[in-house]
Amino acid sequence: MTAGPKGVARPLGVSAVLDVVLGLLVAVVLPLAIVAIPNTVSVVAALLPPEISQIAMVRAHGLALPAMVLTVPLAAVAVRRVRAAPLLVAGLTLLAVADAAGGYADSTLLVGVLRVLHGIGAGLLVPATLAAVRERSPLLRAVWGGMLAVSLLAAQALALWPLDQVRSWRVTLQPYPMLTGVALALAAVYLVLWMKRGESAPAGGGTDAAERGRLPVAVVPAAGIAALALGSTFDWPPDLLVGAALLSILVLFGLASLRTLGGAGGRVPAYTMLAVGVVVLPTAAQVTYVELGGLGGPGLSGLWPAFVIAGVAGVVAAALVSRLGDGAVSLAGAGGLVLVVAGLCAVRLLLPSPGGPAPIIPLVLLGVGAAVALTSALRSSGLGAALFALSLFFPAVLSGFLLGSGVQFMSLKDAATSQALVDGFVGALHLWALIAGGLVVVVIVLCSVLARRSPAPASVTADTAAEDPLPPGGQSPAEGLSAGRVTGPVMVPGPAPELEPLTGPRPSWPDPAVRAEPEARGEGDRPGRDGTEPGAEPRPEPRPDKTGTLPVVPPPTPSPEDAPGDGPART
């Protein structure tokens, strides 16, 4: 056997292991990051020491999502400079430190600090995982989209699950410490494999002047919405809360329309991320609470089959979308949003339910719809546009919580009995489903108009061409090698029949400013025509430089399954 194939076998083996580790890392990290969002300390408020104010503790525990909202846009800039692997380790380290210190929290101030650390760690992880999978195969991108949708759907239930029959309120600060340790170990393995492939060069050259200016712009509305969320905890009237939430959503859509990378092709992922962010997690949170045993539902144990089925269906649907051709991607994205609307209709028609298969239908529709919409939208955009859309995503989640909270407070303000309280929660859920469905319909219309105005597929926008090493529906590293694509340490054709590797490893995410690709050998490339020695490697020609909140929760109760009215009243 010649030396060429032997030289390529080892990089391909490392690449395959890297894909497996990254897939496992995404499957663990995204749920860990999203589960930091729900504010569940009110559920165990009865376990708080008498000297600690319950309202102050709820306010401190709610700092994780505002911190996450502010961190994601900054992490989106950082991931283009220091790459994904170091940020993954840093984010998981912060989560691990916050989990470990959570067992010793004894004051509102310390709880606030630890929840801010949770938010910062989670805010580093989500952009880092997105950037990591963008460097790999389309299947891993689909896994990312599916897992994000599943994490949004199950976050409230995952946050409540460890609180059943607990004896310490500190569990809310460390819900899954062992899973955090497993994720940190996987991140360390991923970092070693990533460095072994020689991809340690920073990605600072991957951003042009426009992107460097647009990504930090998302910090401004994020800061404003975070301030609104904190201000709303000081007994704002429901009308003011609803108005502030609607205004923040309008601002986000305006920013997505005016400042999005990639033109019309970049607006589609931004609109899709905004719709999914506003709708899915706030809806799933309300569904989870309405279906608890204390409100007449089947309880968390009865809901888990629905969550498992919805999760598996969402990931499978995302994987199938990754195999579609370019022409079907935009249609699949619109179909995913239609499924989200269908899920909201099912919420209104089928829930609440005391048990049985009724909860499965809306949760499956919401999970599959969100997974398909996210996967389709992100596949047609470059990394810069995807990170910009992600920077708007978490402010949208916070805005959705604010709007849902306002709707709940309006429905509950006249509730004087336990039955009236239950009816108020159900009425709020149904009204929220109607509002959220209308919002998603507006997004579907916007995306349809943009698709008609853009004759070229979104996958060939300038942003995608500059940043995406794999085409939509592209190949795995092994397939890319055989097709002549540069995905890692490569073999290039020479005059001899055997392959010889280039000297030095090449990162799988090339610098778009100076991106070299092997050119087909022409008449002028024959030995002797250009002064080169026979057998010399062809010289690649560089291209020209390119320039140019508070979660929706019912009044505090001592257990997720208790009847309403058993916990302290909201003041």
Coordinates of C-alpha atoms in Angstrom, one line a residue:
M1 CA 0.0 0.0 0.0
T2 CA 1.3 3.5 -0.8
A3 CA 2.2 6.1 1.8
G4 CA -0.7 8.4 0.8
P5 CA -3.7 6.3 2.0
K6 CA -1.8 5.5 5.2
G7 CA -1.2 9.1 5.8
V8 CA -4.9 10.0 5.5
A9 CA -6.3 7.1 7.6
R10 CA -5.2 8.6 11.0
P11 CA -6.8 12.0 10.4
L12 CA -10.0 10.4 9.3
G13 CA -10.1 8.2 12.4
V14 CA -9.6 11.2 14.6
S15 CA -12.3 13.1 12.7
A16 CA -14.8 10.3 13.2
V17 CA -14.1 10.1 16.9
L18 CA -14.4 13.9 17.1
D19 CA -17.8 13.8 15.5
V20 CA -19.0 11.1 18.0
V21 CA -17.7 13.1 21.0
L22 CA -19.2 16.3 19.7
G23 CA -22.6 14.7 19.1
L24 CA -22.6 13.3 22.7
L25 CA -21.5 16.7 24.0
V26 CA -24.3 18.5 22.2
A27 CA -26.9 16.0 23.5
V28 CA -25.7 16.7 27.1
V29 CA -24.7 20.4 27.0
L30 CA -27.8 21.9 25.4
P31 CA -30.3 20.5 28.0
L32 CA -27.9 21.6 30.8
A33 CA -27.7 25.1 29.4
I34 CA -31.5 25.5 28.8
V35 CA -32.4 24.0 32.2
A36 CA -30.7 26.9 33.8
I37 CA -33.4 29.2 32.6
P38 CA -36.5 28.2 34.7
N39 CA -36.9 29.9 38.1
T40 CA -38.1 27.1 40.4
V41 CA -37.1 28.4 43.8
S42 CA -40.8 29.4 44.5
V43 CA -41.7 25.7 44.4
V44 CA -39.6 25.0 47.5
A45 CA -40.3 28.4 49.2
A46 CA -41.6 26.7 52.3
L47 CA -38.1 25.2 52.9
L48 CA -36.4 28.6 52.9
P49 CA -35.1 29.9 56.3
P50 CA -37.5 32.4 57.9
E51 CA -35.0 35.2 57.8
I52 CA -34.8 35.0 53.9
S53 CA -37.4 37.0 52.0
Q54 CA -39.2 34.7 49.5
I55 CA -39.8 37.5 47.0
A56 CA -36.1 38.5 47.2
M57 CA -35.0 34.9 46.7
V58 CA -37.3 34.5 43.7
R59 CA -35.9 37.8 42.2
A60 CA -32.3 36.6 42.8
H61 CA -33.0 33.1 41.3
G62 CA -34.4 34.8 38.2
L63 CA -31.0 36.4 37.3
A64 CA -29.8 33.4 35.3
L65 CA -31.9 34.2 32.1
P66 CA -30.9 38.0 32.0
A67 CA -27.3 37.0 32.5
M68 CA -27.6 34.5 29.7
V69 CA -29.3 37.1 27.4
L70 CA -26.3 39.4 27.9
T71 CA -23.7 36.7 27.5
V72 CA -24.8 35.1 24.2
P73 CA -24.1 38.0 21.9
L74 CA -20.6 38.5 23.5
A75 CA -19.9 34.8 23.3
A76 CA -21.0 34.9 19.6
V77 CA -18.1 37.4 19.0
A78 CA -15.7 35.5 21.1
V79 CA -16.3 32.2 19.4
R80 CA -15.1 33.6 16.1
R81 CA -11.8 34.6 17.8
V82 CA -10.9 31.8 20.2
R83 CA -12.9 29.0 18.6
A84 CA -15.5 26.7 20.2
A85 CA -13.5 24.1 22.1
P86 CA -12.0 26.5 24.8
L87 CA -15.3 28.2 25.3
L88 CA -17.1 24.9 25.9
V89 CA -14.6 24.0 28.6
A90 CA -14.9 27.5 30.1
G91 CA -18.7 27.4 30.1
L92 CA -18.9 24.0 31.7
T93 CA -16.3 24.9 34.3
L94 CA -18.5 27.9 35.4
L95 CA -21.5 25.6 35.6
A96 CA -19.5 23.1 37.7
V97 CA -18.3 25.8 40.0
A98 CA -21.8 27.2 40.5
D99 CA -23.2 23.7 41.1
A100 CA -20.5 22.9 43.7
A101 CA -21.0 26.2 45.5
G102 CA -24.8 25.9 45.4
G103 CA -24.7 23.4 48.3
Y104 CA -23.2 26.2 50.5
A105 CA -25.5 29.1 49.6
D106 CA -27.0 30.7 52.6
S107 CA -28.1 34.2 51.5
T108 CA -30.0 36.0 48.7
L109 CA -26.8 37.7 47.5
L110 CA -24.9 34.4 47.1
V111 CA -27.8 32.9 45.3
G112 CA -27.9 35.8 42.9
V113 CA -24.2 35.5 42.2
L114 CA -24.4 31.7 41.6
R115 CA -27.4 32.2 39.3
V116 CA -25.5 34.8 37.3
L117 CA -22.7 32.3 37.0
H118 CA -25.2 29.7 35.7
G119 CA -26.4 32.2 33.1
I120 CA -22.9 33.2 32.0
G121 CA -21.9 29.5 31.7
A122 CA -25.0 28.6 29.7
G123 CA -24.6 31.7 27.6
L124 CA -21.1 30.5 26.6
L125 CA -22.2 27.0 25.8
V126 CA -25.0 27.5 23.3
P127 CA -23.0 29.7 20.8
A128 CA -19.9 27.4 21.3
T129 CA -21.8 24.3 20.4
L130 CA -23.4 26.0 17.4
A131 CA -20.0 27.0 16.1
A132 CA -18.5 23.6 16.8
V133 CA -21.2 21.7 14.8
R134 CA -21.0 24.2 11.9
E135 CA -17.5 22.9 11.3
R136 CA -18.6 19.4 11.0
S137 CA -21.2 17.4 9.0
P138 CA -24.8 18.4 8.3
L139 CA -26.0 15.6 10.5
L140 CA -24.4 17.2 13.6
R141 CA -26.0 20.5 12.7
A142 CA -29.3 18.7 12.6
V143 CA -28.6 17.1 16.0
W144 CA -27.9 20.6 17.4
G145 CA -31.2 22.0 16.1
G146 CA -33.2 19.0 17.3
M147 CA -31.6 19.0 20.7
L148 CA -32.2 22.8 21.1
A149 CA -35.9 22.3 20.3
V150 CA -36.2 19.3 22.7
S151 CA -34.4 21.2 25.5
L152 CA -36.8 24.1 25.2
L153 CA -39.7 21.7 25.3
A154 CA -38.6 19.8 28.4
A155 CA -36.7 22.5 30.3
Q156 CA -39.4 23.3 32.8
A157 CA -40.1 19.6 33.6
L158 CA -36.4 18.9 33.9
A159 CA -36.0 21.8 36.3
L160 CA -39.0 20.6 38.4
W161 CA -38.1 16.9 38.4
P162 CA -35.3 17.0 41.1
L163 CA -37.6 19.1 43.4
D164 CA -40.1 16.3 44.2
Q165 CA -40.0 15.5 47.9
V166 CA -36.7 17.4 48.5
R167 CA -35.7 18.5 52.0
S168 CA -33.4 21.4 51.0
W169 CA -34.1 24.4 48.8
R170 CA -30.5 24.4 47.6
V171 CA -31.4 21.7 45.1
T172 CA -32.6 24.4 42.8
L173 CA -29.0 25.6 42.5
Q174 CA -27.6 22.2 41.6
P175 CA -30.3 20.2 39.8
Y176 CA -27.9 17.9 37.8
P177 CA -24.4 18.1 39.2
M178 CA -23.3 14.6 37.9
L179 CA -24.5 15.4 34.4
T180 CA -22.4 18.6 34.5
G181 CA -19.4 16.5 35.4
V182 CA -20.0 14.1 32.5
A183 CA -20.3 17.1 30.1
L184 CA -17.1 18.6 31.5
A185 CA -15.3 15.3 30.9
L186 CA -16.6 15.1 27.3
A187 CA -15.6 18.7 26.7
A188 CA -12.0 17.9 27.9
V189 CA -11.9 14.9 25.5
Y190 CA -13.2 17.1 22.7
L191 CA -10.6 19.8 23.4
V192 CA -7.8 17.2 23.2
L193 CA -9.0 15.8 19.9
W194 CA -9.5 19.3 18.5
M195 CA -6.0 20.2 19.4
K196 CA -4.7 16.9 18.0
R197 CA -6.1 17.8 14.7
G198 CA -4.1 21.0 14.7
E199 CA -7.1 23.4 14.8
S200 CA -5.7 25.6 17.5
A201 CA -5.5 28.7 15.3
P202 CA -8.0 31.4 16.4
A203 CA -10.9 32.3 14.1
G204 CA -10.5 36.0 14.3
G205 CA -10.0 36.3 10.6
G206 CA -13.4 34.7 10.0
T207 CA -15.3 37.9 10.7
D208 CA -15.5 40.9 8.4
A209 CA -16.1 44.5 9.5
A210 CA -19.8 44.3 9.0
E211 CA -20.2 41.2 11.2
R212 CA -17.9 42.6 13.9
G213 CA -20.2 45.6 14.0
R214 CA -23.5 43.7 13.9
L215 CA -23.0 41.0 16.4
P216 CA -22.4 43.3 19.4
V217 CA -25.5 45.4 18.3
A218 CA -27.6 42.6 19.8
V219 CA -26.3 43.4 23.2
V220 CA -28.3 46.7 23.3
P221 CA -31.8 45.2 23.1
A222 CA -30.7 42.3 25.2
A223 CA -29.6 44.7 28.0
G224 CA -32.9 46.6 27.7
I225 CA -35.1 43.5 27.8
A226 CA -33.0 42.2 30.8
A227 CA -33.7 45.5 32.6
L228 CA -37.4 45.2 31.8
A229 CA -37.4 41.7 33.3
L230 CA -35.8 42.8 36.5
G231 CA -38.1 45.8 36.8
S232 CA -41.2 43.7 36.3
T233 CA -40.5 41.8 39.5
F234 CA -41.4 45.0 41.5
D235 CA -45.1 44.4 41.2
W236 CA -45.7 46.0 37.8
P237 CA -49.4 46.0 36.8
P238 CA -50.3 43.3 34.2
D239 CA -51.1 45.8 31.5
L240 CA -47.7 47.4 31.8
L241 CA -46.0 44.0 31.7
V242 CA -47.8 43.0 28.6
G243 CA -47.1 46.3 26.9
A244 CA -43.4 46.1 27.7
A245 CA -43.2 42.5 26.4
L246 CA -44.9 43.4 23.1
L247 CA -42.6 46.4 22.7
S248 CA -39.5 44.2 23.3
I249 CA -40.7 41.7 20.7
L250 CA -41.3 44.4 18.1
V251 CA -37.8 45.8 18.8
L252 CA -36.3 42.4 18.2
F253 CA -38.1 41.9 15.0
G254 CA -37.1 45.3 13.8
L255 CA -33.5 44.6 14.6
A256 CA -33.7 41.3 12.7
S257 CA -35.1 43.1 9.7
L258 CA -32.6 46.0 9.6
R259 CA -29.3 44.6 10.8
T260 CA -29.3 40.9 9.8
L261 CA -26.2 39.5 8.2
G262 CA -26.7 38.0 4.7
G263 CA -29.6 40.1 3.5
A264 CA -33.0 38.4 2.9
G265 CA -31.4 35.0 3.3
G266 CA -30.1 36.0 6.8
R267 CA -33.5 37.3 7.9
V268 CA -35.2 33.9 7.6
P269 CA -33.1 32.3 10.4
A270 CA -33.5 35.4 12.5
Y271 CA -37.3 35.4 12.2
T272 CA -37.4 31.7 12.8
M273 CA -35.3 31.9 15.9
L274 CA -37.4 34.8 17.3
A275 CA -40.6 32.9 16.7
V276 CA -39.3 29.7 18.3
G277 CA -37.8 31.6 21.2
V278 CA -40.9 33.6 22.1
V279 CA -43.3 30.6 21.8
V280 CA -41.8 27.2 22.7
L281 CA -40.3 27.4 26.2
P282 CA -43.0 29.7 27.6
T283 CA -45.7 27.5 26.2
A284 CA -44.0 24.3 27.5
A285 CA -43.6 25.9 30.9
Q286 CA -47.3 26.7 31.2
V287 CA -48.3 23.3 29.9
T288 CA -46.1 21.6 32.4
Y289 CA -47.6 23.5 35.3
V290 CA -51.2 23.0 34.2
E291 CA -50.6 19.3 33.9
L292 CA -49.1 18.9 37.4
G293 CA -51.0 16.7 39.9
G294 CA -51.9 19.7 42.1
L295 CA -53.9 21.2 39.2
G296 CA -55.7 18.0 38.3
G297 CA -53.2 16.7 35.6
P298 CA -51.3 13.5 35.5
G299 CA -48.2 15.0 37.2
L300 CA -44.6 14.9 36.1
S301 CA -44.5 11.1 36.0
G302 CA -47.5 11.0 33.7
L303 CA -46.0 13.6 31.4
W304 CA -42.6 11.9 30.8
P305 CA -43.8 9.5 28.1
A306 CA -45.0 12.5 26.1
F307 CA -41.7 14.4 26.6
V308 CA -39.7 11.3 25.6
I309 CA -41.8 10.7 22.4
A310 CA -41.6 14.4 21.5
G311 CA -37.9 14.5 22.0
V312 CA -37.1 11.4 19.9
A313 CA -39.5 12.6 17.2
G314 CA -37.9 16.0 17.1
V315 CA -34.3 14.8 16.7
V316 CA -35.3 12.2 14.1
A317 CA -37.2 14.9 12.1
A318 CA -34.2 17.2 12.3
A319 CA -32.0 14.5 11.0
L320 CA -34.3 13.8 8.1
V321 CA -34.4 17.5 7.2
S322 CA -30.6 17.5 6.9
R323 CA -30.9 15.0 4.0
L324 CA -33.3 17.2 2.0
G325 CA -32.1 19.0 -1.1
D326 CA -31.7 22.8 -1.3
G327 CA -35.1 23.3 -3.0
A328 CA -37.0 21.6 -0.2
V329 CA -35.3 23.3 2.7
S330 CA -37.3 26.5 2.7
L331 CA -40.5 24.5 2.3
A332 CA -39.5 22.3 5.3
G333 CA -38.8 25.4 7.4
A334 CA -42.3 26.8 6.7
G335 CA -43.8 23.4 7.4
G336 CA -42.0 23.3 10.7
L337 CA -43.6 26.6 11.8
V338 CA -47.0 25.3 10.6
L339 CA -46.5 22.3 12.9
V340 CA -45.8 24.7 15.8
V341 CA -49.1 26.5 15.1
A342 CA -50.8 23.1 15.0
G343 CA -49.2 22.3 18.4
L344 CA -50.5 25.5 19.8
C345 CA -54.0 24.7 18.5
A346 CA -53.7 21.3 20.1
V347 CA -52.8 22.9 23.4
R348 CA -55.9 25.0 23.2
L349 CA -58.2 22.1 22.2
L350 CA -56.8 19.1 24.2
L351 CA -55.3 20.5 27.4
P352 CA -55.6 20.3 30.3
S353 CA -56.0 16.6 30.4
P354 CA -56.1 14.3 33.5
G355 CA -53.9 11.7 31.6
G356 CA -53.8 9.5 28.6
P357 CA -52.4 10.3 25.2
A358 CA -53.8 13.8 25.0
P359 CA -50.6 15.6 26.1
I360 CA -48.5 13.7 23.6
I361 CA -50.1 15.3 20.5
P362 CA -49.3 19.0 21.3
L363 CA -45.9 18.2 22.7
V364 CA -44.9 16.2 19.6
L365 CA -46.2 18.8 17.3
L366 CA -44.3 21.6 19.1
G367 CA -41.1 19.6 19.4
V368 CA -41.1 18.3 15.8
G369 CA -42.1 21.7 14.4
A370 CA -39.5 23.6 16.3
A371 CA -36.7 21.1 15.4
V372 CA -37.6 21.2 11.7
A373 CA -37.9 25.0 11.6
L374 CA -34.6 25.6 13.4
T375 CA -32.7 23.0 11.4
S376 CA -34.0 24.3 8.1
A377 CA -33.3 28.0 8.9
L378 CA -29.8 27.4 10.2
R379 CA -28.8 25.2 7.3
S380 CA -29.5 28.0 4.8
S381 CA -27.3 30.6 6.6
G382 CA -23.7 31.1 7.3
L383 CA -22.1 31.1 10.7
G384 CA -22.3 34.8 11.1
A385 CA -26.0 35.0 10.4
A386 CA -26.7 32.0 12.6
L387 CA -24.8 33.5 15.5
F388 CA -26.7 36.8 15.0
A389 CA -30.0 35.0 15.0
L390 CA -28.9 33.1 18.2
S391 CA -28.1 36.5 19.8
L392 CA -31.7 37.5 19.3
F393 CA -33.1 34.1 20.4
F394 CA -32.6 34.4 24.2
P395 CA -34.0 38.0 24.4
A396 CA -37.0 36.5 22.6
V397 CA -37.3 33.8 25.2
L398 CA -37.2 36.4 28.0
S399 CA -39.8 38.5 26.1
G400 CA -42.0 35.4 25.8
F401 CA -41.8 34.8 29.5
L402 CA -42.7 38.5 30.2
L403 CA -45.7 38.3 27.9
G404 CA -46.8 35.0 29.3
S405 CA -46.5 36.3 32.8
G406 CA -48.6 39.3 32.0
V407 CA -51.3 37.1 30.5
Q408 CA -51.3 34.9 33.6
F409 CA -51.5 37.8 36.0
M410 CA -54.4 39.3 34.1
S411 CA -56.2 35.9 34.3
L412 CA -55.4 35.4 38.0
K413 CA -56.0 38.8 39.4
D414 CA -59.6 38.1 40.4
A415 CA -59.1 34.4 41.5
A416 CA -60.3 34.0 45.1
T417 CA -60.7 30.2 45.4
S418 CA -58.7 27.2 44.5
Q419 CA -61.0 26.4 41.6
A420 CA -60.9 29.9 40.4
L421 CA -57.1 29.7 40.5
V422 CA -57.1 26.5 38.4
D423 CA -59.5 28.1 35.9
G424 CA -57.3 31.1 35.7
F425 CA -54.2 29.1 34.8
V426 CA -56.2 27.2 32.2
G427 CA -57.6 30.4 30.7
A428 CA -54.2 31.9 30.6
L429 CA -52.8 28.9 28.8
H430 CA -55.5 29.0 26.2
L431 CA -55.2 32.8 25.6
W432 CA -51.4 32.4 25.4
A433 CA -51.7 29.7 22.8
L434 CA -53.9 32.0 20.7
I435 CA -51.4 34.9 21.0
A436 CA -48.4 32.7 20.3
G437 CA -50.1 31.1 17.3
G438 CA -50.8 34.5 15.8
L439 CA -47.2 35.5 16.2
V440 CA -45.9 32.4 14.4
V441 CA -48.4 32.9 11.6
V442 CA -47.0 36.4 11.1
V443 CA -43.5 34.9 10.9
I444 CA -44.6 32.3 8.3
V445 CA -45.9 35.2 6.1
L446 CA -42.7 37.2 6.5
C447 CA -40.6 34.2 5.6
S448 CA -42.8 33.4 2.6
V449 CA -42.5 37.0 1.3
L450 CA -38.7 36.9 1.7
A451 CA -38.6 33.6 -0.2
R452 CA -40.5 35.1 -3.1
R453 CA -38.2 38.1 -3.3
S454 CA -35.0 36.0 -3.2
P455 CA -34.7 34.1 -6.5
A456 CA -31.4 32.5 -5.4
P457 CA -31.4 29.9 -2.7
A458 CA -30.4 31.3 0.7
S459 CA -27.7 28.7 0.9
V460 CA -25.6 30.6 -1.7
T461 CA -25.6 34.0 0.0
A462 CA -22.3 35.8 0.5
D463 CA -22.3 35.0 4.2
T464 CA -22.7 31.3 3.6
A465 CA -20.1 31.2 0.8
A466 CA -17.6 32.9 3.0
E467 CA -18.0 30.9 6.1
D468 CA -19.5 27.5 5.4
P469 CA -17.0 24.8 4.5
L470 CA -19.7 22.2 3.8
P471 CA -22.6 22.9 1.4
P472 CA -26.2 22.3 2.5
G473 CA -26.6 18.6 2.1
G474 CA -22.8 18.4 2.0
Q475 CA -20.5 15.5 2.7
S476 CA -18.9 14.1 5.7
P477 CA -15.2 14.6 6.1
A478 CA -14.5 11.3 4.4
E479 CA -16.8 12.0 1.5
G480 CA -15.4 15.5 1.2
L481 CA -11.9 14.1 0.9
S482 CA -12.9 11.9 -2.0
A483 CA -14.6 14.8 -3.7
G484 CA -11.6 17.1 -3.3
R485 CA -13.0 19.3 -0.5
V486 CA -10.6 20.6 2.2
T487 CA -11.9 19.4 5.6
G488 CA -8.7 18.7 7.6
P489 CA -5.2 17.4 6.9
V490 CA -5.7 16.6 3.2
M491 CA -4.2 14.8 0.2
V492 CA -3.7 16.9 -2.9
P493 CA -3.2 15.6 -6.5
G494 CA 0.3 15.6 -7.8
P495 CA 1.8 14.5 -11.0
A496 CA 2.6 11.1 -9.5
P497 CA -0.3 8.6 -9.3
E498 CA 0.0 8.4 -5.5
L499 CA -1.3 10.9 -3.0
E500 CA 1.0 13.0 -0.9
P501 CA -0.2 15.1 2.1
L502 CA 0.4 18.8 2.4
T503 CA 3.0 19.7 5.0
G504 CA 1.3 20.8 8.2
P505 CA -2.3 20.4 9.3
R506 CA -5.0 22.6 7.9
P507 CA -7.9 23.7 10.1
S508 CA -11.4 22.4 9.0
W509 CA -12.7 26.0 9.2
P510 CA -10.5 28.0 6.8
D511 CA -10.1 31.7 7.0
P512 CA -12.5 33.2 4.5
A513 CA -10.3 36.2 4.1
V514 CA -7.5 34.1 2.5
R515 CA -9.0 30.7 1.6
A516 CA -7.0 28.4 -0.6
E517 CA -8.6 25.5 -2.5
P518 CA -6.9 23.0 -4.8
E519 CA -7.4 23.9 -8.4
A520 CA -7.9 21.5 -11.2
R521 CA -4.7 20.9 -13.1
G522 CA -4.8 22.5 -16.5
E523 CA -2.5 22.8 -19.4
G524 CA -0.3 25.4 -17.7
D525 CA 0.1 23.2 -14.6
R526 CA 2.2 20.5 -16.3
P527 CA 5.7 20.1 -15.0
G528 CA 8.1 22.5 -16.6
R529 CA 5.5 25.0 -17.8
D530 CA 5.7 27.2 -14.7
G531 CA 9.3 26.6 -13.7
T532 CA 8.5 24.0 -11.1
E533 CA 10.2 20.7 -10.8
P534 CA 8.4 17.5 -11.9
G535 CA 6.5 16.1 -9.0
A536 CA 6.1 19.4 -7.2
E537 CA 2.8 20.2 -5.5
P538 CA 0.5 22.6 -7.2
R539 CA 0.3 26.0 -5.5
P540 CA -3.1 27.1 -4.3
E541 CA -4.0 30.6 -5.3
P542 CA -5.5 32.8 -2.5
R543 CA -8.7 34.5 -3.1
P544 CA -9.0 38.3 -2.8
D545 CA -9.6 39.6 0.8
K546 CA -13.2 39.9 1.6
T547 CA -14.3 43.0 3.5
G548 CA -16.9 44.4 3.4
T549 CA -37.3 37.4 33.2
L550 CA -38.8 35.8 35.1
P551 CA -40.3 32.4 34.1
V552 CA -44.0 31.8 33.9
V553 CA -44.7 30.2 37.2
P554 CA -47.7 29.9 39.4
P555 CA -47.7 31.2 43.0
P556 CA -45.0 29.5 45.1
T557 CA -45.9 26.0 46.2
P558 CA -43.9 23.7 48.4
S559 CA -44.0 20.8 45.9
P560 CA -44.5 20.6 42.1
E561 CA -47.4 18.3 42.7
D562 CA -49.3 20.1 45.5
A563 CA -52.7 21.6 45.1
P564 CA -52.9 25.4 44.3
G565 CA -53.0 27.7 47.2
D566 CA -50.8 25.6 49.5
G567 CA -47.8 27.9 49.2
P568 CA -47.2 31.5 50.1
A569 CA -49.2 34.1 48.1
R570 CA -47.5 36.3 45.6
T571 CA -46.9 39.8 46.9

